CSV table of C-alpha atoms in Angstrom, one decimal:
chain,number,residue,atom,x,y,z
O,1,MET,CA,114.2,103.6,8.6
O,2,THR,CA,117.2,101.6,7.4
O,3,ARG,CA,118.1,98.2,8.7
O,4,THR,CA,121.1,99.6,10.6
O,5,GLN,CA,118.9,102.2,12.3
O,6,ARG,CA,116.3,99.5,13.3
O,7,VAL,CA,119.1,97.4,14.8
O,8,GLY,CA,120.5,100.3,16.8
O,9,SER,CA,117.0,101.2,18.1
O,10,TYR,CA,116.4,97.6,19.2
O,11,ARG,CA,119.7,97.5,21.1
O,12,LEU,CA,118.8,100.8,22.9
O,13,LEU,CA,115.5,99.4,24.0
O,14,SER,CA,117.1,96.2,25.2
O,15,LEU,CA,119.7,98.2,27.2
O,16,ARG,CA,116.8,100.3,28.8
O,17,ALA,CA,115.0,97.1,29.7
O,18,VAL,CA,118.1,95.6,31.4
O,19,VAL,CA,118.6,98.9,33.4
O,20,LEU,CA,114.9,98.9,34.5
O,21,THR,CA,115.1,95.2,35.5
O,22,LEU,CA,118.2,95.9,37.6
O,23,ILE,CA,116.6,98.9,39.3
O,24,ASN,CA,113.4,96.8,40.1
O,25,LEU,CA,115.6,93.9,41.4
O,26,THR,CA,117.5,96.4,43.6
O,27,LEU,CA,114.3,97.8,45.0
O,28,VAL,CA,112.9,94.3,45.8
O,29,LEU,CA,116.1,93.4,47.6
O,30,LEU,CA,116.0,96.6,49.6
O,31,THR,CA,112.4,96.0,50.5
O,32,LEU,CA,113.0,92.4,51.7
O,33,SER,CA,116.0,93.6,53.7
O,34,CYS,CA,113.9,96.3,55.4
O,35,ARG,CA,111.2,93.8,56.1
O,36,SER,CA,113.6,91.3,57.5
O,37,ASP,CA,115.1,93.9,59.8
O,38,SER,CA,111.6,95.0,60.9
O,39,ASP,CA,110.6,91.4,61.7
O,40,SER,CA,113.9,90.8,63.5
O,41,GLN,CA,113.3,94.0,65.6
O,42,SER,CA,109.7,92.8,66.4
O,43,LEU,CA,111.1,89.6,67.8
O,44,ARG,CA,113.4,91.5,70.1
O,45,PRO,CA,111.2,93.7,72.4
O,46,ARG,CA,112.8,96.8,73.8
O,47,GLN,CA,111.3,96.3,77.2
O,48,LEU,CA,110.3,93.2,79.2
O,49,ARG,CA,106.8,94.6,79.7
O,50,ASP,CA,106.2,94.0,75.9
O,51,VAL,CA,106.9,90.2,76.4
O,52,PRO,CA,103.8,88.2,77.2
O,53,ALA,CA,103.9,86.2,80.4
O,54,SER,CA,103.7,82.9,78.4
O,55,ARG,CA,106.9,83.9,76.5
O,56,LEU,CA,109.1,84.5,79.6
O,57,ALA,CA,112.2,82.6,80.3
O,58,PHE,CA,113.9,82.4,83.7
O,59,ASN,CA,117.1,81.6,85.5
O,60,PHE,CA,116.8,80.3,89.1
O,61,GLN,CA,119.3,81.1,91.9
O,62,ALA,CA,118.8,79.6,95.3
O,63,ASP,CA,119.8,81.1,98.7
O,64,VAL,CA,120.6,84.7,97.7
O,65,ALA,CA,120.8,87.8,99.7
O,66,SER,CA,117.4,89.5,100.5
O,67,PRO,CA,116.3,92.0,97.9
O,68,PRO,CA,117.6,95.5,98.2
O,69,GLY,CA,115.4,98.0,100.0
O,70,LEU,CA,113.3,95.4,101.6
O,71,SER,CA,110.4,97.0,103.4
O,72,SER,CA,110.3,96.4,107.2
O,73,GLU,CA,107.4,94.6,108.6
O,74,GLU,CA,107.6,96.7,111.8
O,75,VAL,CA,104.5,98.9,112.3
O,76,LYS,CA,105.4,102.5,113.0
O,77,ARG,CA,103.1,105.3,114.0
O,78,ILE,CA,103.4,109.0,113.1
O,79,PRO,CA,104.3,110.8,116.4
O,80,ALA,CA,102.0,113.8,115.8
O,81,ILE,CA,98.9,111.5,115.3
O,82,GLN,CA,99.9,109.4,118.3
O,83,GLN,CA,100.0,112.6,120.4
O,84,ASP,CA,96.5,113.6,119.2
O,85,PHE,CA,95.2,110.2,120.4
O,86,ASP,CA,97.0,110.5,123.7
O,87,SER,CA,95.7,114.0,124.5
O,88,ARG,CA,92.3,114.2,122.9
O,89,ARG,CA,91.2,110.6,122.1
O,90,SER,CA,92.1,108.6,125.1
O,91,ASN,CA,89.1,106.2,124.7
O,92,ASP,CA,90.4,105.2,121.2
O,93,ALA,CA,93.4,102.9,120.7
O,94,LEU,CA,95.6,103.9,117.8
O,95,LEU,CA,96.7,100.7,116.0
O,96,ARG,CA,98.6,101.9,113.1
O,97,THR,CA,99.2,104.9,110.8
O,98,VAL,CA,99.4,104.6,107.0
O,99,PRO,CA,101.0,107.7,105.4
O,100,SER,CA,100.2,108.7,101.8
O,101,PRO,CA,103.1,108.3,99.2
O,102,ASP,CA,103.2,112.1,98.7
O,103,GLY,CA,103.7,112.6,102.5
O,104,GLN,CA,100.8,115.0,102.8
O,105,ARG,CA,98.2,112.9,104.6
O,106,ALA,CA,97.9,109.7,106.7
O,107,LEU,CA,95.3,107.3,107.8
O,108,ALA,CA,94.8,106.5,111.4
O,109,LEU,CA,93.6,102.9,112.1
O,110,TYR,CA,92.1,102.7,115.5
O,111,GLY,CA,89.9,100.6,117.7
O,112,THR,CA,87.1,101.6,120.1
O,113,ALA,CA,85.9,100.1,123.3
O,114,ASP,CA,82.6,99.1,121.9
O,115,GLU,CA,83.8,96.9,118.9
O,116,PRO,CA,85.7,93.6,118.6
O,117,THR,CA,89.5,93.6,118.6
O,118,THR,CA,89.6,92.1,115.1
O,119,THR,CA,88.0,95.2,113.5
O,120,PHE,CA,88.8,98.8,113.5
O,121,ARG,CA,87.9,102.2,112.0
O,122,ILE,CA,89.8,104.7,109.8
O,123,ASP,CA,90.2,108.5,110.2
O,124,LEU,CA,92.0,110.8,107.8
O,125,TYR,CA,94.7,113.1,109.2
O,126,SER,CA,97.2,115.6,107.8
O,127,SER,CA,100.8,114.5,108.1
O,128,ASP,CA,101.3,117.1,110.9
O,129,GLY,CA,98.7,115.4,113.1
O,130,ASN,CA,95.6,117.5,112.4
O,131,PHE,CA,92.3,115.5,112.2
O,132,ILE,CA,90.5,116.0,108.9
O,133,ARG,CA,87.5,113.6,109.0
O,134,ASN,CA,86.1,110.2,109.6
O,135,VAL,CA,86.5,107.9,106.6
O,136,THR,CA,84.5,104.8,107.6
O,137,PRO,CA,80.9,104.9,108.9
O,138,PRO,CA,79.9,102.9,112.0
O,139,THR,CA,78.0,100.5,109.8
O,140,LEU,CA,81.3,99.3,108.2
O,141,ALA,CA,83.8,97.3,110.2
O,142,VAL,CA,87.3,97.4,108.7
O,143,VAL,CA,89.6,94.4,108.8
O,144,PHE,CA,93.1,93.4,107.8
O,145,GLN,CA,95.5,96.2,108.7
O,146,ASP,CA,98.0,95.3,106.0
O,147,SER,CA,95.2,95.7,103.3
O,148,VAL,CA,94.7,99.4,104.0
O,149,VAL,CA,96.7,100.9,101.1
O,150,TRP,CA,97.1,104.2,99.3
O,151,SER,CA,97.5,104.2,95.5
O,152,ALA,CA,100.9,105.2,94.3
O,153,ASP,CA,99.7,108.6,93.1
O,154,SER,CA,98.0,109.3,96.5
O,155,ASN,CA,94.7,109.8,94.9
O,156,PHE,CA,92.8,106.8,96.2
O,157,ILE,CA,92.5,104.7,99.4
O,158,ALA,CA,91.6,101.1,99.4
O,159,PHE,CA,90.7,98.7,102.3
O,160,VAL,CA,88.6,95.7,103.2
O,161,GLY,CA,85.5,95.9,105.3
O,162,ARG,CA,82.3,94.1,106.2
O,163,ARG,CA,79.0,94.9,107.9
O,164,SER,CA,79.3,96.1,111.5
O,165,ASN,CA,77.1,94.9,114.3
O,166,GLN,CA,77.2,98.4,115.8
O,167,ALA,CA,74.1,100.5,114.9
O,168,GLN,CA,74.7,103.8,116.6
O,169,PRO,CA,77.6,106.1,115.4
O,170,SER,CA,80.3,107.1,117.9
O,171,PRO,CA,81.7,110.4,116.5
O,172,THR,CA,85.3,111.5,117.0
O,173,PRO,CA,85.6,114.0,119.8
O,174,ALA,CA,85.4,117.5,118.5
O,175,LEU,CA,88.2,120.0,119.1
O,176,ASP,CA,87.9,121.9,122.4
O,177,PHE,CA,87.5,125.6,121.7
O,178,GLY,CA,86.8,126.5,125.3
O,179,GLN,CA,83.5,126.7,127.2
O,180,GLN,CA,80.9,128.8,125.4
O,181,PRO,CA,78.9,131.3,127.4
O,182,VAL,CA,75.2,130.6,128.0
O,183,VAL,CA,72.9,133.2,126.6
O,184,PRO,CA,70.2,134.0,129.3
O,185,SER,CA,67.4,133.9,126.8
O,186,GLU,CA,68.3,130.4,125.7
O,187,SER,CA,67.5,127.2,127.5
O,188,PRO,CA,70.4,125.9,129.6
O,189,THR,CA,69.6,122.3,128.6
O,190,PRO,CA,72.6,120.9,126.8
O,191,THR,CA,72.2,119.5,123.2
O,192,PRO,CA,74.0,116.4,122.0
O,193,THR,CA,77.0,116.7,119.7
O,194,PRO,CA,75.8,115.8,116.2
O,195,ALA,CA,77.3,112.6,114.7
O,196,PRO,CA,79.3,112.9,111.5
O,197,ALA,CA,77.2,112.6,108.4
O,198,PHE,CA,77.9,109.7,106.1
O,199,ALA,CA,76.4,109.0,102.7
O,200,PRO,CA,74.4,105.7,102.4
O,201,LEU,CA,76.8,102.8,101.9
O,202,SER,CA,76.2,99.2,100.8
O,203,VAL,CA,77.7,96.7,103.3
O,204,PHE,CA,77.9,93.0,103.2
O,205,SER,CA,78.2,90.0,105.5
O,206,THR,CA,81.7,89.1,104.2
O,207,GLU,CA,84.8,91.1,103.6
O,208,GLN,CA,84.6,93.3,100.4
O,209,LEU,CA,87.0,95.8,98.8
O,210,TYR,CA,86.1,99.5,99.4
O,211,LEU,CA,87.5,102.6,97.7
O,212,CYS,CA,87.4,106.3,98.4
O,213,ASN,CA,89.3,109.4,97.2
O,214,ARG,CA,92.2,111.1,98.9
O,215,ASP,CA,89.8,113.4,100.8
O,216,GLY,CA,87.9,110.5,102.3
O,217,TYR,CA,84.8,111.1,100.1
O,218,ASP,CA,83.1,109.0,97.4
O,219,LEU,CA,83.4,105.8,99.6
O,220,HIS,CA,81.9,102.8,97.7
O,221,PRO,CA,82.4,99.1,97.4
O,222,MET,CA,84.6,97.9,94.5
O,223,THR,CA,83.4,94.3,95.0
O,224,THR,CA,79.9,93.1,95.8
O,225,ARG,CA,80.3,89.3,95.9
O,226,ASP,CA,78.7,88.5,99.2
O,227,GLY,CA,80.1,85.2,100.3
O,228,LEU,CA,83.6,85.8,99.2
O,229,ILE,CA,86.4,87.2,101.5
O,230,TYR,CA,88.9,89.6,99.9
O,231,PHE,CA,92.3,90.2,101.4
O,232,ALA,CA,96.0,90.9,100.6
O,233,LEU,CA,95.3,94.1,98.5
O,234,SER,CA,98.1,95.6,96.3
O,235,TRP,CA,98.0,98.6,94.1
O,236,ALA,CA,99.5,98.7,90.6
O,237,PRO,CA,102.5,101.1,90.5
O,238,ASP,CA,100.7,103.2,88.0
O,239,SER,CA,97.5,103.2,90.1
O,240,HIS,CA,95.3,101.8,87.3
O,241,ALA,CA,94.1,98.7,89.2
O,242,LEU,CA,94.3,96.5,92.3
O,243,VAL,CA,95.1,92.9,92.8
O,244,ALA,CA,93.8,90.8,95.7
O,245,LEU,CA,93.2,87.3,96.9
O,246,ALA,CA,89.7,86.0,97.5
O,247,CYS,CA,88.2,82.8,98.9
O,248,LYS,CA,84.9,81.4,100.0
O,249,GLU,CA,83.9,81.9,103.6
O,250,SER,CA,83.8,78.1,104.1
O,251,GLU,CA,87.4,77.9,102.7
O,252,TRP,CA,88.6,80.6,105.1
O,253,ASP,CA,86.9,78.8,108.1
O,254,ALA,CA,88.4,75.5,107.2
O,255,ARG,CA,92.0,76.8,107.1
O,256,GLU,CA,91.5,78.8,110.3
O,257,LYS,CA,90.5,75.6,112.1
O,258,GLN,CA,93.7,74.0,111.0
O,259,PHE,CA,95.8,77.0,112.1
O,260,LEU,CA,96.8,77.7,108.5
O,261,THR,CA,97.4,81.1,107.0
O,262,PRO,CA,94.6,82.3,104.7
O,263,ALA,CA,94.7,81.3,101.0
O,264,GLY,CA,92.7,82.8,98.1
O,265,ARG,CA,92.5,83.0,94.3
O,266,PRO,CA,94.2,86.0,92.7
O,267,ARG,CA,91.8,88.5,91.2
O,268,LEU,CA,92.5,91.7,89.2
O,269,ILE,CA,90.1,94.6,90.0
O,270,LEU,CA,90.1,97.6,87.8
O,271,LEU,CA,89.0,101.1,88.9
O,272,THR,CA,86.0,100.8,86.6
O,273,GLY,CA,84.7,97.9,88.7
O,274,GLU,CA,85.7,95.1,86.3
O,275,GLU,CA,87.1,92.0,87.9
O,276,ARG,CA,89.1,89.2,86.4
O,277,LEU,CA,89.9,85.9,88.0
O,278,LEU,CA,93.6,85.1,87.4
O,279,ASP,CA,93.8,81.6,88.6
O,280,ASP,CA,91.5,78.8,90.0
O,281,GLN,CA,94.1,77.5,92.5
O,282,LEU,CA,94.4,78.8,96.0
O,283,SER,CA,97.5,80.8,97.0
O,284,GLN,CA,98.7,81.9,100.4
O,285,THR,CA,101.2,84.3,99.0
O,286,PRO,CA,100.1,87.9,98.6
O,287,PRO,CA,100.3,88.9,94.9
O,288,VAL,CA,102.8,91.5,93.7
O,289,TRP,CA,103.0,93.8,90.7
O,290,SER,CA,105.9,94.2,88.3
O,291,PRO,CA,107.4,97.7,88.6
O,292,ASP,CA,106.0,98.6,85.1
O,293,SER,CA,102.5,97.5,86.1
O,294,SER,CA,102.3,95.0,83.2
O,295,LYS,CA,102.3,91.8,85.2
O,296,ILE,CA,101.3,90.2,88.4
O,297,ALA,CA,102.9,87.3,90.3
O,298,THR,CA,101.9,85.0,93.1
O,299,ALA,CA,102.9,81.6,94.3
O,300,PHE,CA,101.4,78.1,94.8
O,301,GLU,CA,103.5,76.2,97.3
O,302,VAL,CA,106.9,76.4,95.5
O,303,ASP,CA,105.6,77.2,92.0
O,304,ILE,CA,105.4,80.8,90.7
O,305,GLY,CA,102.4,82.1,88.7
O,306,ILE,CA,102.9,85.2,86.4
O,307,TYR,CA,99.9,86.9,84.7
O,308,ASP,CA,99.5,89.7,82.2
O,309,ALA,CA,97.6,92.6,83.6
O,310,ALA,CA,96.4,93.7,80.1
O,311,SER,CA,92.7,93.3,79.4
O,312,LYS,CA,93.1,92.2,75.8
O,313,ALA,CA,94.3,88.7,75.1
O,314,PRO,CA,96.2,88.3,78.5
O,315,THR,CA,98.5,85.2,79.0
O,316,GLN,CA,99.9,83.4,82.0
O,317,ALA,CA,102.8,81.3,82.9
O,318,ARG,CA,103.5,78.7,85.7
O,319,ILE,CA,107.1,78.3,86.7
O,320,ALA,CA,107.6,74.9,88.4
O,321,LEU,CA,110.4,75.1,90.9
O,322,HIS,CA,109.8,71.9,93.0
O,323,GLU,CA,112.9,70.0,91.8
O,324,GLN,CA,115.2,73.1,92.0
O,325,MET,CA,113.9,74.0,95.4
O,326,LEU,CA,114.2,70.4,96.7
O,327,THR,CA,117.8,70.2,95.5
O,328,ALA,CA,118.7,73.6,96.9
O,329,SER,CA,117.1,72.7,100.3
O,330,ALA,CA,119.1,69.5,100.5
O,331,LEU,CA,122.3,71.4,100.0
O,332,PHE,CA,121.3,74.0,102.4
O,333,ASP,CA,120.6,71.5,105.1
O,334,GLU,CA,124.0,69.8,104.5
O,335,LYS,CA,125.8,73.1,105.0
O,336,SER,CA,123.7,74.1,108.0
O,337,THR,CA,125.2,73.4,111.4
O,338,SER,CA,122.0,74.4,113.3
O,339,LYS,CA,120.4,71.1,112.3
O,340,LYS,CA,123.1,69.0,113.9
O,341,SER,CA,123.6,71.1,117.0
O,342,SER,CA,119.9,71.5,117.7
O,343,PRO,CA,118.0,68.3,116.9
O,344,GLU,CA,114.9,69.7,118.6
O,345,VAL,CA,114.4,72.2,115.8
O,346,ASN,CA,113.4,69.4,113.5
O,347,LYS,CA,110.7,68.3,116.0
O,348,ASN,CA,109.2,71.5,117.2
O,349,SER,CA,109.7,74.0,114.4
O,350,ALA,CA,109.3,72.0,111.2
O,351,PRO,CA,106.1,70.7,109.8
O,352,ALA,CA,105.2,67.2,110.9
O,353,ASN,CA,104.9,65.9,107.3
O,354,LEU,CA,108.6,66.7,106.7
O,355,ALA,CA,109.8,64.1,109.2
O,356,THR,CA,107.6,61.4,107.8
O,357,VAL,CA,108.3,61.9,104.1
O,358,GLY,CA,112.0,62.7,104.6
O,359,LEU,CA,112.0,66.1,102.9
O,360,PRO,CA,114.7,68.6,103.8
O,361,VAL,CA,113.8,70.7,106.9
O,362,SER,CA,114.4,73.9,104.9
O,363,PHE,CA,112.1,72.9,102.1
O,364,ASN,CA,109.1,75.2,102.6
O,365,PRO,CA,106.5,77.0,100.5
O,366,VAL,CA,106.9,80.5,99.0
O,367,VAL,CA,105.4,83.0,101.5
O,368,ARG,CA,106.5,86.3,100.0
O,369,LEU,CA,107.4,87.8,96.7
O,370,GLU,CA,109.3,91.0,95.9
O,371,TRP,CA,109.6,92.5,92.4
O,372,PRO,CA,112.1,95.4,92.6
O,373,VAL,CA,113.0,95.6,88.9
O,374,PRO,CA,111.4,94.0,85.9
O,375,GLU,CA,114.1,91.4,85.4
O,376,LYS,CA,114.4,90.3,89.0
O,377,LEU,CA,111.7,88.5,91.0
O,378,TYR,CA,112.6,87.5,94.5
O,379,ALA,CA,110.8,84.7,96.4
O,380,GLU,CA,111.0,84.0,100.1
O,381,THR,CA,110.4,80.5,101.4
O,382,ALA,CA,109.7,79.9,105.1
O,383,TYR,CA,107.7,77.8,107.5
O,384,VAL,CA,104.9,79.8,109.1
O,385,SER,CA,103.3,78.7,112.3
O,386,LEU,CA,100.0,80.4,113.1
O,387,ARG,CA,98.9,79.9,116.7
O,388,SER,CA,98.5,82.8,119.1
O,389,GLU,CA,100.8,84.8,116.8
O,390,LEU,CA,102.4,84.3,113.4
O,391,ILE,CA,105.9,82.9,113.6
O,392,LYS,CA,108.2,82.6,110.6
O,393,THR,CA,111.2,80.2,110.6
O,394,PHE,CA,113.7,78.8,108.0
O,395,SER,CA,113.4,82.0,106.0
O,396,ARG,CA,115.4,81.9,102.7
O,397,TRP,CA,115.5,84.1,99.7
O,398,HIS,CA,115.7,83.0,96.1
O,399,LEU,CA,116.0,84.9,92.8
O,400,LEU,CA,114.3,84.4,89.4
O,401,THR,CA,116.0,86.4,86.6
O,402,LEU,CA,113.5,86.9,83.9
O,403,SER,CA,114.1,87.3,80.1
O,404,PRO,CA,112.3,86.8,76.8
O,405,GLN,CA,112.3,83.3,75.4
O,406,ALA,CA,114.5,82.8,72.4
O,407,ALA,CA,112.5,83.3,69.2
O,408,VAL,CA,113.0,81.2,66.0
O,409,LEU,CA,113.3,83.5,63.0
O,410,LYS,CA,111.5,82.5,59.8
O,411,ARG,CA,113.8,81.7,56.9
């Protein structure tokens, strides 16, 4: 090979090397660009359910309109079931009916003459008023009417009950099919009507959470912590779990003596029986679920607690609203004419400590939460008086608009 040929071959190799280098550099730049886009996308979740509770940001708005579609607290009874009690079960007092979400069935909550007025029983009916079966045995006394709840898919029924003092069953009157003729060869001595058969059931001295299926079968306790009182049940919208408040019996009795509404610690209860304590602080606000079933919220005075419902590495957040609520309440009182025209309101309706410390009359704890859409959490503040009946005054609604916290991108 001549010198000229060697030089030409060398230049050709050098050109190929340059081309390969440019191609490799282009591939590296494309890879980095894709990775940067991927990282950027991972920092911008498509749905709020993908944002951990600890990474939520919020915007507070005081004194807004009540949330749309707010459920009424009025207790309604299904007329067909009420008619069955009036005509066939005059010895039982129908307290409330709880229809299933699919509209096919309903629960009848009723009291009998031989049990305390604070407890009741549950029967299962069809939506057109036909009795199906007794759900609760006489050994179980059901409490807290607002904690008798259907799952969203209508497959399960949850409620709270404790051991009953009644030993003998009192069956639901059977349907009257007319008088049966007496066969001459048989004894004319009447035989007693058999009581409904119930499977053995564990009962406890304090209020526990119980669960059964939509047919009223497979009744069993979901919690077995005798000494704790469970209340304020709420189903996840996807029916995978329940949330409730629970407190010690001594804590319940202490608040009852002070005419205070019950307060408990929020707990997550899975259908598998697993239970997770969400917070150590007592709350008097019934917990609520986010519409996507990813989070749970409750309140502690005027602070809001939000918790991840996920079982793996869950987080929590505490939104402190004391200063915002205090400022908003002061402005609300200034604009309110009722305070000036009715000075007795401050004396008779407001808590005694407000007058002594000089807090605004309308500054009260959060007593109710509503979470209609993932981005909007509504909080109702009010003063609740618990004497012979529960009275709510100074009711005001506030709005927390939730969003992901701003993330810092790595350079």
